Amino acid sequence: MHDLIRTVLAFSLVLGVLVFIHELGHYLAARWRGVHVEVFSIGFGRPLLRWHDSVGTEWRLCPVPLGGYVRPHGFEGPEDATEEQKAAWQPGRTFHDKPVLSRAIVIMAGPVFNFLLAIVLFTGLFATVGQPHILNQVAQVVPGSAAAAAGVEKGDVILRVGDHVVRDVADLQSFVSGQAGAQTTLTVHRGDADTTLPVHIGSVAEKGGAPHGQIGVSFAMEMGSPRSLPAAFVAAVRETWNVSVQTLQGLWQMITGQHSTRDLGGPLRIAQMSGQVAQYGLPSLVSFMALLSINLGLINLFPVPILDGGRLVFYIFEAILGRPVSRRVQEISFQAGFALIAGLFLFSTFNDLSHFGLFQWLASRAGQG
């Protein structure tokens, strides 16, 4: 029961903060561009709390913490609005009347605020706790692995794979992943000398994915010293960029079949991981929150109608053509986008339930019956 409570509280905190910051970006950008915001909601469902601020925006706190929304005044265009809605429009403060650049700024601000949140969180961590660094020094060799067969030992520093010079662990993993089954060499620094070891890189074929290479080692990690605030900020920007690139690379590998789509997790997996990292203390939870914030920012920038990125694509075409994309095209696109997002949600939830062993449990119960 204690673990369940911790998981629920951690999940609500993590997702609540991410959603609030994302919607705050939309809200502040709308205010900046002269658009009145009618509703700012955190969560979905019947509001638990609601109040109005001094400028007339209704703030809501709702029970389902799977998202939120900001509703700009006049978000619906003249073609979609009812006569009652049109009569309530405040001249000069409607979203649809603003220039395309202003509308794009309002939409873009949500993902941008997610990246800014990640930078702020990383900056705080690096300035107070320090930045962790994964070394290309072997911390453990998996028994029976390619590295064990080659004679790799704990403490070895991997310098080269064949003729490929290893820059860091991410570079090593990326290179080895594409060398499944290859016969090559590992050059390691051991003691005071470099040693070259012949190695046959292992091949791991995940269900639903193409084989990828693996040598079977884990790496050491060291925690850097706390940095000055300017240095921590620079490191945080660099870390946010690196995580963004690695996330997109991982997604591309799923699309191209290099990694199994079974790795795709949904809200249940996020809830589980939130509870797990929370038990390791605040720094771990903050770091996890920063990583999720980056992912939320990236996902919302995908050019899928119904997401922020899809609306931005429409605005780009509007700026080029000098007129909005036709209503019919937008309707079909939003329907297709909704179907895609709903499908991904169901697929990721199925993966989560499989990961938790629900279907194996149901199968065993059916077998007993």
CSV table of C-alpha atoms in Angstrom, one decimal:
chain,number,residue,atom,x,y,z
A,1,MET,CA,0.0,0.0,0.0
A,2,HIS,CA,2.9,2.4,0.8
A,3,ASP,CA,4.4,1.7,-2.7
A,4,LEU,CA,1.1,2.4,-4.3
A,5,ILE,CA,0.6,5.7,-2.5
A,6,ARG,CA,4.1,6.8,-3.4
A,7,THR,CA,3.6,5.8,-7.0
A,8,VAL,CA,0.3,7.7,-7.3
A,9,LEU,CA,1.7,10.8,-5.6
A,10,ALA,CA,4.9,10.8,-7.6
A,11,PHE,CA,3.0,10.3,-10.9
A,12,SER,CA,0.5,13.1,-10.1
A,13,LEU,CA,3.4,15.4,-9.1
A,14,VAL,CA,5.5,14.7,-12.2
A,15,LEU,CA,2.7,14.8,-14.7
A,16,GLY,CA,1.0,17.8,-13.0
A,17,VAL,CA,4.2,19.9,-13.1
A,18,LEU,CA,4.9,19.0,-16.8
A,19,VAL,CA,1.3,19.7,-17.9
A,20,PHE,CA,1.2,23.0,-15.9
A,21,ILE,CA,4.4,24.3,-17.4
A,22,HIS,CA,3.4,23.3,-21.0
A,23,GLU,CA,0.0,25.0,-20.7
A,24,LEU,CA,1.6,28.0,-18.9
A,25,GLY,CA,3.7,28.5,-22.0
A,26,HIS,CA,0.5,28.7,-24.1
A,27,TYR,CA,-1.2,31.0,-21.6
A,28,LEU,CA,1.7,33.5,-21.2
A,29,ALA,CA,2.2,33.6,-25.0
A,30,ALA,CA,-1.5,34.3,-25.6
A,31,ARG,CA,-1.4,37.1,-23.0
A,32,TRP,CA,1.7,38.5,-24.7
A,33,ARG,CA,0.1,38.5,-28.1
A,34,GLY,CA,-3.1,40.1,-26.8
A,35,VAL,CA,-5.4,37.0,-26.8
A,36,HIS,CA,-7.8,36.6,-23.9
A,37,VAL,CA,-7.6,33.1,-22.3
A,38,GLU,CA,-11.0,31.8,-21.2
A,39,VAL,CA,-9.9,28.5,-19.4
A,40,PHE,CA,-6.7,27.2,-18.0
A,41,SER,CA,-7.3,23.6,-16.9
A,42,ILE,CA,-4.9,21.1,-15.3
A,43,GLY,CA,-6.4,17.6,-15.7
A,44,PHE,CA,-9.6,16.4,-17.3
A,45,GLY,CA,-13.1,15.7,-16.0
A,46,ARG,CA,-15.4,17.6,-13.7
A,47,PRO,CA,-13.4,20.3,-11.9
A,48,LEU,CA,-12.5,19.7,-8.3
A,49,LEU,CA,-11.6,23.4,-7.9
A,50,ARG,CA,-12.3,26.4,-10.1
A,51,TRP,CA,-11.8,30.1,-9.7
A,52,HIS,CA,-11.5,33.3,-11.8
A,53,ASP,CA,-8.5,35.6,-11.8
A,54,SER,CA,-8.5,39.4,-12.2
A,55,VAL,CA,-8.4,39.2,-16.1
A,56,GLY,CA,-11.3,36.8,-16.3
A,57,THR,CA,-9.6,33.5,-17.0
A,58,GLU,CA,-11.2,30.5,-15.3
A,59,TRP,CA,-8.6,28.2,-13.7
A,60,ARG,CA,-9.6,24.6,-13.1
A,61,LEU,CA,-8.1,21.7,-11.3
A,62,CYS,CA,-9.6,18.4,-12.5
A,63,PRO,CA,-9.3,14.8,-11.2
A,64,VAL,CA,-7.8,13.0,-14.3
A,65,PRO,CA,-4.1,14.0,-14.4
A,66,LEU,CA,-3.4,12.8,-18.0
A,67,GLY,CA,-3.1,16.3,-19.5
A,68,GLY,CA,-4.6,19.7,-19.5
A,69,TYR,CA,-5.5,22.5,-21.8
A,70,VAL,CA,-5.7,26.3,-22.4
A,71,ARG,CA,-8.7,27.6,-24.3
A,72,PRO,CA,-7.9,31.0,-26.0
A,73,HIS,CA,-10.8,33.3,-26.6
A,74,GLY,CA,-12.1,32.9,-30.2
A,75,PHE,CA,-10.0,29.8,-30.8
A,76,GLU,CA,-12.8,28.6,-33.1
A,77,GLY,CA,-12.9,30.5,-36.4
A,78,PRO,CA,-16.0,32.3,-37.9
A,79,GLU,CA,-16.9,29.1,-39.9
A,80,ASP,CA,-17.1,27.0,-36.7
A,81,ALA,CA,-18.5,29.4,-34.2
A,82,THR,CA,-22.2,29.7,-33.2
A,83,GLU,CA,-24.0,33.0,-33.4
A,84,GLU,CA,-23.9,33.0,-29.6
A,85,GLN,CA,-20.1,32.6,-29.6
A,86,LYS,CA,-19.7,35.3,-32.2
A,87,ALA,CA,-21.8,37.7,-30.1
A,88,ALA,CA,-19.5,37.1,-27.1
A,89,TRP,CA,-16.3,37.8,-29.0
A,90,GLN,CA,-14.2,40.6,-27.6
A,91,PRO,CA,-12.9,42.7,-30.5
A,92,GLY,CA,-9.1,42.5,-30.8
A,93,ARG,CA,-8.7,39.7,-28.2
A,94,THR,CA,-9.7,36.7,-30.3
A,95,PHE,CA,-7.2,34.1,-31.3
A,96,HIS,CA,-8.5,33.6,-34.9
A,97,ASP,CA,-8.1,37.3,-35.7
A,98,LYS,CA,-4.4,37.5,-34.8
A,99,PRO,CA,-1.7,37.3,-37.5
A,100,VAL,CA,-0.4,33.9,-38.3
A,101,LEU,CA,2.9,34.6,-36.6
A,102,SER,CA,1.1,35.5,-33.3
A,103,ARG,CA,-0.9,32.3,-33.5
A,104,ALA,CA,2.2,30.2,-34.2
A,105,ILE,CA,3.9,31.8,-31.2
A,106,VAL,CA,1.1,30.8,-28.9
A,107,ILE,CA,1.1,27.2,-30.1
A,108,MET,CA,4.9,26.9,-30.1
A,109,ALA,CA,5.3,28.3,-26.6
A,110,GLY,CA,4.0,25.1,-24.9
A,111,PRO,CA,6.8,22.8,-26.2
A,112,VAL,CA,9.3,25.6,-25.7
A,113,PHE,CA,8.4,25.9,-22.0
A,114,ASN,CA,8.9,22.1,-21.6
A,115,PHE,CA,12.5,22.5,-22.9
A,116,LEU,CA,13.0,25.5,-20.7
A,117,LEU,CA,11.8,23.5,-17.7
A,118,ALA,CA,14.3,20.7,-18.4
A,119,ILE,CA,17.1,23.3,-18.6
A,120,VAL,CA,16.0,24.8,-15.3
A,121,LEU,CA,15.8,21.4,-13.6
A,122,PHE,CA,19.2,20.2,-15.0
A,123,THR,CA,20.7,23.6,-14.0
A,124,GLY,CA,19.5,23.2,-10.4
A,125,LEU,CA,20.8,19.6,-10.2
A,126,PHE,CA,24.2,20.3,-11.7
A,127,ALA,CA,24.7,23.4,-9.4
A,128,THR,CA,23.7,21.6,-6.2
A,129,VAL,CA,24.4,17.9,-6.6
A,130,GLY,CA,26.7,17.7,-9.7
A,131,GLN,CA,26.4,16.2,-13.1
A,132,PRO,CA,26.7,12.4,-13.4
A,133,HIS,CA,29.1,11.1,-16.0
A,134,ILE,CA,29.1,7.6,-17.5
A,135,LEU,CA,32.7,6.5,-18.1
A,136,ASN,CA,33.7,4.0,-20.8
A,137,GLN,CA,35.3,2.0,-18.0
A,138,VAL,CA,33.9,-1.5,-17.5
A,139,ALA,CA,32.1,-1.8,-14.2
A,140,GLN,CA,30.8,-5.4,-14.7
A,141,VAL,CA,31.1,-8.1,-17.4
A,142,VAL,CA,28.0,-10.2,-18.0
A,143,PRO,CA,28.9,-13.9,-17.6
A,144,GLY,CA,28.7,-15.8,-20.9
A,145,SER,CA,28.7,-12.6,-23.0
A,146,ALA,CA,30.8,-11.6,-25.9
A,147,ALA,CA,33.0,-9.5,-23.7
A,148,ALA,CA,33.5,-12.3,-21.2
A,149,ALA,CA,34.5,-14.7,-24.0
A,150,ALA,CA,37.0,-12.0,-25.3
A,151,GLY,CA,38.6,-11.7,-21.9
A,152,VAL,CA,37.4,-8.2,-21.0
A,153,GLU,CA,37.9,-7.4,-17.3
A,154,LYS,CA,36.4,-5.1,-14.8
A,155,GLY,CA,38.3,-1.8,-14.8
A,156,ASP,CA,39.2,-2.0,-18.5
A,157,VAL,CA,38.7,1.2,-20.5
A,158,ILE,CA,37.4,0.5,-24.0
A,159,LEU,CA,39.2,2.7,-26.5
A,160,ARG,CA,38.4,1.2,-29.9
A,161,VAL,CA,36.1,-1.3,-31.6
A,162,GLY,CA,38.1,-2.5,-34.6
A,163,ASP,CA,39.3,0.8,-36.2
A,164,HIS,CA,36.4,2.8,-34.7
A,165,VAL,CA,37.7,5.2,-31.9
A,166,VAL,CA,35.2,5.3,-29.0
A,167,ARG,CA,34.3,8.8,-28.0
A,168,ASP,CA,32.0,7.9,-25.1
A,169,VAL,CA,29.6,5.3,-24.0
A,170,ALA,CA,26.7,6.5,-26.2
A,171,ASP,CA,29.0,6.3,-29.2
A,172,LEU,CA,30.2,2.8,-28.2
A,173,GLN,CA,26.6,1.5,-27.8
A,174,SER,CA,25.5,3.1,-31.1
A,175,PHE,CA,28.4,1.6,-33.0
A,176,VAL,CA,28.2,-1.9,-31.5
A,177,SER,CA,24.4,-2.0,-32.0
A,178,GLY,CA,25.0,-2.0,-35.8
A,179,GLN,CA,27.7,-4.7,-35.7
A,180,ALA,CA,25.6,-7.7,-34.7
A,181,GLY,CA,27.5,-10.9,-35.3
A,182,ALA,CA,30.7,-9.1,-36.4
A,183,GLN,CA,34.1,-10.6,-35.8
A,184,THR,CA,36.4,-7.7,-34.8
A,185,THR,CA,38.6,-6.5,-32.0
A,186,LEU,CA,38.3,-4.5,-28.8
A,187,THR,CA,41.2,-2.3,-27.8
A,188,VAL,CA,41.2,-1.7,-24.0
A,189,HIS,CA,43.4,0.2,-21.6
A,190,ARG,CA,44.3,-2.1,-18.8
A,191,GLY,CA,46.8,-1.1,-16.1
A,192,ASP,CA,49.5,0.9,-17.9
A,193,ALA,CA,49.2,-0.6,-21.3
A,194,ASP,CA,46.7,-1.0,-24.2
A,195,THR,CA,45.6,-4.5,-25.0
A,196,THR,CA,43.8,-5.7,-28.2
A,197,LEU,CA,41.3,-8.6,-27.7
A,198,PRO,CA,39.5,-10.5,-30.5
A,199,VAL,CA,35.8,-10.4,-30.0
A,200,HIS,CA,32.7,-11.9,-31.7
A,201,ILE,CA,30.0,-9.3,-31.1
A,202,GLY,CA,26.8,-10.9,-29.8
A,203,SER,CA,23.5,-10.6,-31.7
A,204,VAL,CA,20.3,-9.9,-29.8
A,205,ALA,CA,17.0,-10.1,-31.7
A,206,GLU,CA,14.1,-8.7,-29.8
A,207,LYS,CA,10.6,-9.8,-30.7
A,208,GLY,CA,9.3,-7.5,-33.4
A,209,GLY,CA,12.7,-5.9,-34.0
A,210,ALA,CA,15.9,-6.4,-36.1
A,211,PRO,CA,19.0,-8.0,-34.5
A,212,HIS,CA,21.4,-5.6,-32.8
A,213,GLY,CA,24.9,-6.0,-31.5
A,214,GLN,CA,25.8,-6.3,-27.8
A,215,ILE,CA,29.0,-7.1,-26.0
A,216,GLY,CA,27.6,-7.5,-22.5
A,217,VAL,CA,29.2,-5.0,-20.2
A,218,SER,CA,28.0,-2.3,-17.8
A,219,PHE,CA,29.9,0.9,-17.3
A,220,ALA,CA,31.0,2.9,-14.3
A,221,MET,CA,29.5,6.2,-13.4
A,222,GLU,CA,31.0,9.1,-11.4
A,223,MET,CA,29.2,12.1,-10.0
A,224,GLY,CA,30.9,15.4,-10.8
A,225,SER,CA,31.3,18.2,-8.3
A,226,PRO,CA,28.6,20.9,-8.1
A,227,ARG,CA,29.2,23.6,-10.7
A,228,SER,CA,28.8,27.4,-10.6
A,229,LEU,CA,25.4,28.6,-11.8
A,230,PRO,CA,26.7,29.8,-15.3
A,231,ALA,CA,28.6,26.5,-15.9
A,232,ALA,CA,25.6,24.5,-14.7
A,233,PHE,CA,23.3,26.4,-17.1
A,234,VAL,CA,25.6,25.7,-20.1
A,235,ALA,CA,25.9,22.0,-19.1
A,236,ALA,CA,22.1,21.9,-18.8
A,237,VAL,CA,21.5,23.3,-22.3
A,238,ARG,CA,24.0,20.8,-23.7
A,239,GLU,CA,22.3,17.9,-21.8
A,240,THR,CA,18.9,18.9,-23.0
A,241,TRP,CA,20.1,19.0,-26.6
A,242,ASN,CA,21.9,15.6,-26.2
A,243,VAL,CA,18.8,14.0,-24.7
A,244,SER,CA,16.6,15.4,-27.5
A,245,VAL,CA,18.9,14.0,-30.2
A,246,GLN,CA,19.1,10.6,-28.5
A,247,THR,CA,15.3,10.4,-28.1
A,248,LEU,CA,14.8,11.2,-31.8
A,249,GLN,CA,17.4,8.6,-32.7
A,250,GLY,CA,15.7,6.0,-30.6
A,251,LEU,CA,12.4,6.8,-32.2
A,252,TRP,CA,13.9,6.5,-35.6
A,253,GLN,CA,15.4,3.1,-34.7
A,254,MET,CA,11.9,2.0,-33.7
A,255,ILE,CA,10.4,3.2,-37.0
A,256,THR,CA,13.2,1.5,-39.0
A,257,GLY,CA,13.0,-1.8,-37.0
A,258,GLN,CA,16.3,-1.5,-35.3
A,259,HIS,CA,14.6,-1.6,-31.9
A,260,SER,CA,11.3,-3.3,-30.9
A,261,THR,CA,8.2,-1.1,-30.6
A,262,ARG,CA,7.6,-3.1,-27.4
A,263,ASP,CA,10.0,-0.6,-25.8
A,264,LEU,CA,7.3,2.1,-26.3
A,265,GLY,CA,5.8,2.9,-22.9
A,266,GLY,CA,2.6,4.7,-21.9
A,267,PRO,CA,1.1,6.3,-18.9
A,268,LEU,CA,1.1,3.2,-16.7
A,269,ARG,CA,4.9,2.7,-17.3
A,270,ILE,CA,5.4,6.4,-16.5
A,271,ALA,CA,3.5,6.0,-13.3
A,272,GLN,CA,5.5,2.9,-12.3
A,273,MET,CA,8.8,4.6,-13.1
A,274,SER,CA,7.8,7.7,-11.2
A,275,GLY,CA,7.2,5.6,-8.1
A,276,GLN,CA,10.5,3.8,-8.6
A,277,VAL,CA,12.7,6.9,-9.0
A,278,ALA,CA,10.9,8.7,-6.1
A,279,GLN,CA,12.3,6.2,-3.7
A,280,TYR,CA,15.9,7.2,-4.7
A,281,GLY,CA,15.3,10.7,-3.5
A,282,LEU,CA,14.5,14.2,-4.9
A,283,PRO,CA,17.5,14.5,-7.3
A,284,SER,CA,16.5,11.3,-9.1
A,285,LEU,CA,12.9,12.4,-9.3
A,286,VAL,CA,13.9,15.9,-10.6
A,287,SER,CA,16.2,14.3,-13.3
A,288,PHE,CA,13.4,12.0,-14.4
A,289,MET,CA,11.0,14.9,-14.6
A,290,ALA,CA,13.5,16.8,-16.8
A,291,LEU,CA,13.8,13.8,-19.2
A,292,LEU,CA,10.0,13.5,-19.4
A,293,SER,CA,9.7,17.2,-20.0
A,294,ILE,CA,12.0,16.9,-23.0
A,295,ASN,CA,10.0,14.0,-24.4
A,296,LEU,CA,6.7,15.9,-23.9
A,297,GLY,CA,8.2,18.9,-25.8
A,298,LEU,CA,9.4,16.7,-28.6
A,299,ILE,CA,6.2,14.8,-29.0
A,300,ASN,CA,4.1,17.9,-29.2
A,301,LEU,CA,6.3,19.2,-32.0
A,302,PHE,CA,5.7,16.2,-34.2
A,303,PRO,CA,3.9,17.2,-37.3
A,304,VAL,CA,0.7,15.3,-36.4
A,305,PRO,CA,-2.6,17.2,-36.6
A,306,ILE,CA,-4.2,17.6,-33.2
A,307,LEU,CA,-0.7,18.1,-31.7
A,308,ASP,CA,1.0,21.5,-31.5
A,309,GLY,CA,3.3,20.5,-34.3
A,310,GLY,CA,0.4,19.7,-36.6
A,311,ARG,CA,-1.1,23.2,-36.1
A,312,LEU,CA,2.3,24.8,-36.8
A,313,VAL,CA,2.4,22.9,-40.1
A,314,PHE,CA,-1.0,24.5,-41.0
A,315,TYR,CA,0.3,27.9,-40.1
A,316,ILE,CA,3.4,27.5,-42.2
A,317,PHE,CA,1.2,26.6,-45.2
A,318,GLU,CA,-1.0,29.6,-44.4
A,319,ALA,CA,2.1,31.9,-44.3
A,320,ILE,CA,3.3,30.6,-47.7
A,321,LEU,CA,-0.1,30.5,-49.5
A,322,GLY,CA,-1.4,33.7,-47.9
A,323,ARG,CA,-4.7,32.0,-46.8
A,324,PRO,CA,-5.6,29.3,-44.2
A,325,VAL,CA,-5.6,25.7,-45.2
A,326,SER,CA,-9.1,24.7,-46.2
A,327,ARG,CA,-11.5,23.7,-43.5
A,328,ARG,CA,-12.1,20.2,-45.1
A,329,VAL,CA,-8.4,19.4,-45.2
A,330,GLN,CA,-8.1,20.5,-41.6
A,331,GLU,CA,-11.0,18.3,-40.5
A,332,ILE,CA,-9.7,15.2,-42.2
A,333,SER,CA,-6.2,15.8,-40.9
A,334,PHE,CA,-7.5,16.3,-37.3
A,335,GLN,CA,-9.5,13.1,-37.5
A,336,ALA,CA,-6.5,11.1,-38.8
A,337,GLY,CA,-4.3,12.7,-36.2
A,338,PHE,CA,-6.8,11.8,-33.4
A,339,ALA,CA,-6.9,8.2,-34.7
A,340,LEU,CA,-3.1,8.0,-34.7
A,341,ILE,CA,-2.7,9.4,-31.2
A,342,ALA,CA,-5.5,7.1,-29.9
A,343,GLY,CA,-3.9,4.1,-31.5
A,344,LEU,CA,-0.5,4.9,-30.0
A,345,PHE,CA,-2.1,5.4,-26.6
A,346,LEU,CA,-3.8,2.0,-26.8
A,347,PHE,CA,-0.7,0.3,-28.1
A,348,SER,CA,1.6,1.8,-25.4
A,349,THR,CA,-1.0,0.9,-22.8
A,350,PHE,CA,-1.0,-2.7,-24.2
A,351,ASN,CA,2.8,-2.7,-23.9
A,352,ASP,CA,2.5,-1.5,-20.3
A,353,LEU,CA,0.1,-4.2,-19.3
A,354,SER,CA,2.3,-6.8,-21.0
A,355,HIS,CA,5.3,-5.4,-19.2
A,356,PHE,CA,3.4,-5.8,-15.9
A,357,GLY,CA,2.6,-9.5,-16.8
A,358,LEU,CA,-1.2,-9.0,-16.9
A,359,PHE,CA,-1.7,-11.1,-20.0
A,360,GLN,CA,0.5,-14.0,-18.7
A,361,TRP,CA,-1.4,-13.9,-15.5
A,362,LEU,CA,-4.8,-14.1,-17.3
A,363,ALA,CA,-3.5,-16.9,-19.5
A,364,SER,CA,-2.4,-18.9,-16.5
A,365,ARG,CA,-5.8,-18.3,-14.8
A,366,ALA,CA,-7.6,-19.4,-18.0
A,367,GLY,CA,-5.4,-22.5,-18.1
A,368,GLN,CA,-6.3,-23.4,-14.5
A,369,GLY,CA,-10.0,-23.0,-15.4
